[in-house]
């Protein structure tokens, strides 16, 4: 699987767009959670927030950026991460509930990965 960069306009940051096909190698490399990852993820309240935080973590590891829309993450990857967290399959991701939640989760991901903004 590969990804490409799409620009939404001259002043916007490029958005990573993932193709729909997700191979097993990409899933294992970027969407597998360690015990330490799961421990950090479980600090979030509710399945939607846990799944969203986990996807932000995985996406950031893969691209070095956070998704501006979680719709760019293939559903197979979403459900693979969900399965590792004991969350059943989803058809759509109800995350984030608010911008404040998203910003807080992005801050926590950076702290967890020891990355400066």
PDB file of C-alpha atoms in Angstrom:
ATOM      1  CA  UNK A   1       0.000   0.000   0.000  1.00  0.00           C
ATOM      2  CA  UNK A   2       1.158   3.495  -0.661  1.00  0.00           C
ATOM      3  CA  UNK A   3      -0.034   6.935   0.163  1.00  0.00           C
ATOM      4  CA  UNK A   4      -0.021  10.231  -1.638  1.00  0.00           C
ATOM      5  CA  UNK A   5      -0.212  13.865  -0.669  1.00  0.00           C
ATOM      6  CA  UNK A   6      -3.182  15.954  -1.766  1.00  0.00           C
ATOM      7  CA  UNK A   7      -3.361  19.718  -1.343  1.00  0.00           C
ATOM      8  CA  UNK A   8      -6.636  21.361  -0.428  1.00  0.00           C
ATOM      9  CA  UNK A   9      -5.451  24.827  -1.421  1.00  0.00           C
ATOM     10  CA  UNK A  10      -2.398  27.057  -1.315  1.00  0.00           C
ATOM     11  CA  UNK A  11      -2.597  27.886   2.406  1.00  0.00           C
ATOM     12  CA  UNK A  12      -3.572  24.491   3.754  1.00  0.00           C
ATOM     13  CA  UNK A  13      -1.187  21.824   4.910  1.00  0.00           C
ATOM     14  CA  UNK A  14      -1.021  18.806   2.601  1.00  0.00           C
ATOM     15  CA  UNK A  15      -3.341  15.954   3.585  1.00  0.00           C
ATOM     16  CA  UNK A  16      -2.133  12.380   3.419  1.00  0.00           C
ATOM     17  CA  UNK A  17      -4.596  10.256   1.468  1.00  0.00           C
ATOM     18  CA  UNK A  18      -4.347   6.500   1.920  1.00  0.00           C
ATOM     19  CA  UNK A  19      -5.500   4.155  -0.762  1.00  0.00           C
ATOM     20  CA  UNK A  20      -8.320   1.754   0.074  1.00  0.00           C
ATOM     21  CA  UNK A  21      -6.115  -1.336  -0.200  1.00  0.00           C
ATOM     22  CA  UNK A  22      -4.287  -2.094   3.015  1.00  0.00           C
ATOM     23  CA  UNK A  23      -1.911  -5.012   2.894  1.00  0.00           C
ATOM     24  CA  UNK A  24      -0.983  -7.201   5.842  1.00  0.00           C
ATOM     25  CA  UNK A  25       2.544  -5.763   6.018  1.00  0.00           C
ATOM     26  CA  UNK A  26       1.267  -2.199   6.445  1.00  0.00           C
ATOM     27  CA  UNK A  27      -1.249  -3.318   9.065  1.00  0.00           C
ATOM     28  CA  UNK A  28       1.426  -5.105  11.066  1.00  0.00           C
ATOM     29  CA  UNK A  29       3.999  -2.332  10.738  1.00  0.00           C
ATOM     30  CA  UNK A  30       1.846   0.695  11.536  1.00  0.00           C
ATOM     31  CA  UNK A  31      -1.460  -0.463  12.992  1.00  0.00           C
ATOM     32  CA  UNK A  32      -0.248  -2.986  15.593  1.00  0.00           C
ATOM     33  CA  UNK A  33      -0.462  -1.844  19.195  1.00  0.00           C
ATOM     34  CA  UNK A  34       2.076  -2.670  21.880  1.00  0.00           C
ATOM     35  CA  UNK A  35       1.120  -3.270  25.502  1.00  0.00           C
ATOM     36  CA  UNK A  36       2.416   0.230  26.307  1.00  0.00           C
ATOM     37  CA  UNK A  37       0.265   1.665  23.492  1.00  0.00           C
ATOM     38  CA  UNK A  38      -2.826  -0.057  24.854  1.00  0.00           C
ATOM     39  CA  UNK A  39      -2.103   1.197  28.359  1.00  0.00           C
ATOM     40  CA  UNK A  40      -1.931   4.791  27.072  1.00  0.00           C
ATOM     41  CA  UNK A  41      -5.026   4.329  24.903  1.00  0.00           C
ATOM     42  CA  UNK A  42      -7.063   2.970  27.822  1.00  0.00           C
ATOM     43  CA  UNK A  43      -6.644   6.320  29.582  1.00  0.00           C
ATOM     44  CA  UNK A  44      -9.269   7.650  27.126  1.00  0.00           C
ATOM     45  CA  UNK A  45     -12.925   7.443  28.098  1.00  0.00           C
ATOM     46  CA  UNK A  46     -15.276   5.548  25.813  1.00  0.00           C
ATOM     47  CA  UNK A  47     -14.699   3.300  22.831  1.00  0.00           C
ATOM     48  CA  UNK A  48     -14.955   6.122  20.257  1.00  0.00           C
ATOM     49  CA  UNK A  49     -12.249   8.138  22.005  1.00  0.00           C
ATOM     50  CA  UNK A  50     -10.045   5.091  22.525  1.00  0.00           C
ATOM     51  CA  UNK A  51     -10.310   4.107  18.892  1.00  0.00           C
ATOM     52  CA  UNK A  52      -9.760   7.665  17.687  1.00  0.00           C
ATOM     53  CA  UNK A  53      -6.718   8.119  19.917  1.00  0.00           C
ATOM     54  CA  UNK A  54      -5.272   4.794  18.759  1.00  0.00           C
ATOM     55  CA  UNK A  55      -5.773   5.738  15.108  1.00  0.00           C
ATOM     56  CA  UNK A  56      -4.155   9.133  15.676  1.00  0.00           C
ATOM     57  CA  UNK A  57      -1.177   7.344  17.232  1.00  0.00           C
ATOM     58  CA  UNK A  58      -0.877   4.831  14.392  1.00  0.00           C
ATOM     59  CA  UNK A  59      -1.368   7.433  11.648  1.00  0.00           C
ATOM     60  CA  UNK A  60       1.212   9.731  13.227  1.00  0.00           C
ATOM     61  CA  UNK A  61       3.761   6.916  13.414  1.00  0.00           C
ATOM     62  CA  UNK A  62       3.153   6.121   9.755  1.00  0.00           C
ATOM     63  CA  UNK A  63       3.118   9.645   8.304  1.00  0.00           C
ATOM     64  CA  UNK A  64       4.550  12.025  10.902  1.00  0.00           C
ATOM     65  CA  UNK A  65       1.246  13.927  10.838  1.00  0.00           C
ATOM     66  CA  UNK A  66      -2.231  13.715  12.269  1.00  0.00           C
ATOM     67  CA  UNK A  67      -5.123  13.158   9.886  1.00  0.00           C
ATOM     68  CA  UNK A  68      -7.272  16.208   9.246  1.00  0.00           C
ATOM     69  CA  UNK A  69     -10.065  13.744   8.535  1.00  0.00           C
ATOM     70  CA  UNK A  70     -10.239  10.209   9.843  1.00  0.00           C
ATOM     71  CA  UNK A  71     -12.026   9.179   6.657  1.00  0.00           C
ATOM     72  CA  UNK A  72      -8.594   8.847   4.990  1.00  0.00           C
ATOM     73  CA  UNK A  73      -7.833   5.815   7.146  1.00  0.00           C
ATOM     74  CA  UNK A  74      -9.053   2.640   5.432  1.00  0.00           C
ATOM     75  CA  UNK A  75     -11.849   0.860   7.271  1.00  0.00           C
ATOM     76  CA  UNK A  76      -9.809  -2.346   7.392  1.00  0.00           C
ATOM     77  CA  UNK A  77      -7.125  -0.515   9.416  1.00  0.00           C
ATOM     78  CA  UNK A  78      -9.769   1.085  11.666  1.00  0.00           C
ATOM     79  CA  UNK A  79     -11.294  -2.312  12.433  1.00  0.00           C
ATOM     80  CA  UNK A  80      -7.895  -3.972  12.917  1.00  0.00           C
ATOM     81  CA  UNK A  81      -7.015  -1.396  15.580  1.00  0.00           C
ATOM     82  CA  UNK A  82     -10.491  -1.727  17.089  1.00  0.00           C
ATOM     83  CA  UNK A  83     -10.130  -5.497  17.336  1.00  0.00           C
ATOM     84  CA  UNK A  84      -6.886  -5.082  19.286  1.00  0.00           C
ATOM     85  CA  UNK A  85      -8.803  -2.904  21.746  1.00  0.00           C
ATOM     86  CA  UNK A  86     -11.795  -5.242  22.025  1.00  0.00           C
ATOM     87  CA  UNK A  87     -13.989  -2.866  20.020  1.00  0.00           C
ATOM     88  CA  UNK A  88     -16.300  -4.498  17.498  1.00  0.00           C
ATOM     89  CA  UNK A  89     -16.274  -3.650  13.800  1.00  0.00           C
ATOM     90  CA  UNK A  90     -17.439  -0.181  12.804  1.00  0.00           C
ATOM     91  CA  UNK A  91     -18.759   1.177   9.541  1.00  0.00           C
ATOM     92  CA  UNK A  92     -17.890   4.783  10.348  1.00  0.00           C
ATOM     93  CA  UNK A  93     -15.819   6.438  13.027  1.00  0.00           C
ATOM     94  CA  UNK A  94     -17.648   8.803  15.413  1.00  0.00           C
ATOM     95  CA  UNK A  95     -14.491  10.695  16.388  1.00  0.00           C
ATOM     96  CA  UNK A  96     -13.635  13.274  17.535  1.00  0.00           C
ATOM     97  CA  UNK A  97     -16.656  14.512  19.413  1.00  0.00           C
ATOM     98  CA  UNK A  98     -15.031  17.957  19.705  1.00  0.00           C
ATOM     99  CA  UNK A  99     -11.993  19.869  18.518  1.00  0.00           C
ATOM    100  CA  UNK A 100     -10.851  20.118  22.144  1.00  0.00           C
ATOM    101  CA  UNK A 101     -10.762  16.320  22.355  1.00  0.00           C
ATOM    102  CA  UNK A 102      -8.798  16.082  19.113  1.00  0.00           C
ATOM    103  CA  UNK A 103      -6.242  18.704  20.219  1.00  0.00           C
ATOM    104  CA  UNK A 104      -5.834  17.049  23.622  1.00  0.00           C
ATOM    105  CA  UNK A 105      -5.327  13.648  22.024  1.00  0.00           C
ATOM    106  CA  UNK A 106      -2.785  15.043  19.568  1.00  0.00           C
ATOM    107  CA  UNK A 107      -0.887  16.601  22.483  1.00  0.00           C
ATOM    108  CA  UNK A 108      -0.967  13.285  24.357  1.00  0.00           C
ATOM    109  CA  UNK A 109       0.252  11.351  21.295  1.00  0.00           C
ATOM    110  CA  UNK A 110       3.193  13.757  20.933  1.00  0.00           C
ATOM    111  CA  UNK A 111       4.001  13.450  24.633  1.00  0.00           C
ATOM    112  CA  UNK A 112       3.739   9.664  24.489  1.00  0.00           C
ATOM    113  CA  UNK A 113       6.039   9.483  21.446  1.00  0.00           C
ATOM    114  CA  UNK A 114       8.371  12.165  22.876  1.00  0.00           C
ATOM    115  CA  UNK A 115       7.879  14.387  19.813  1.00  0.00           C
ATOM    116  CA  UNK A 116       7.856  18.172  19.893  1.00  0.00           C
ATOM    117  CA  UNK A 117       5.156  19.989  17.920  1.00  0.00           C
TER     118      UNK A 117
END
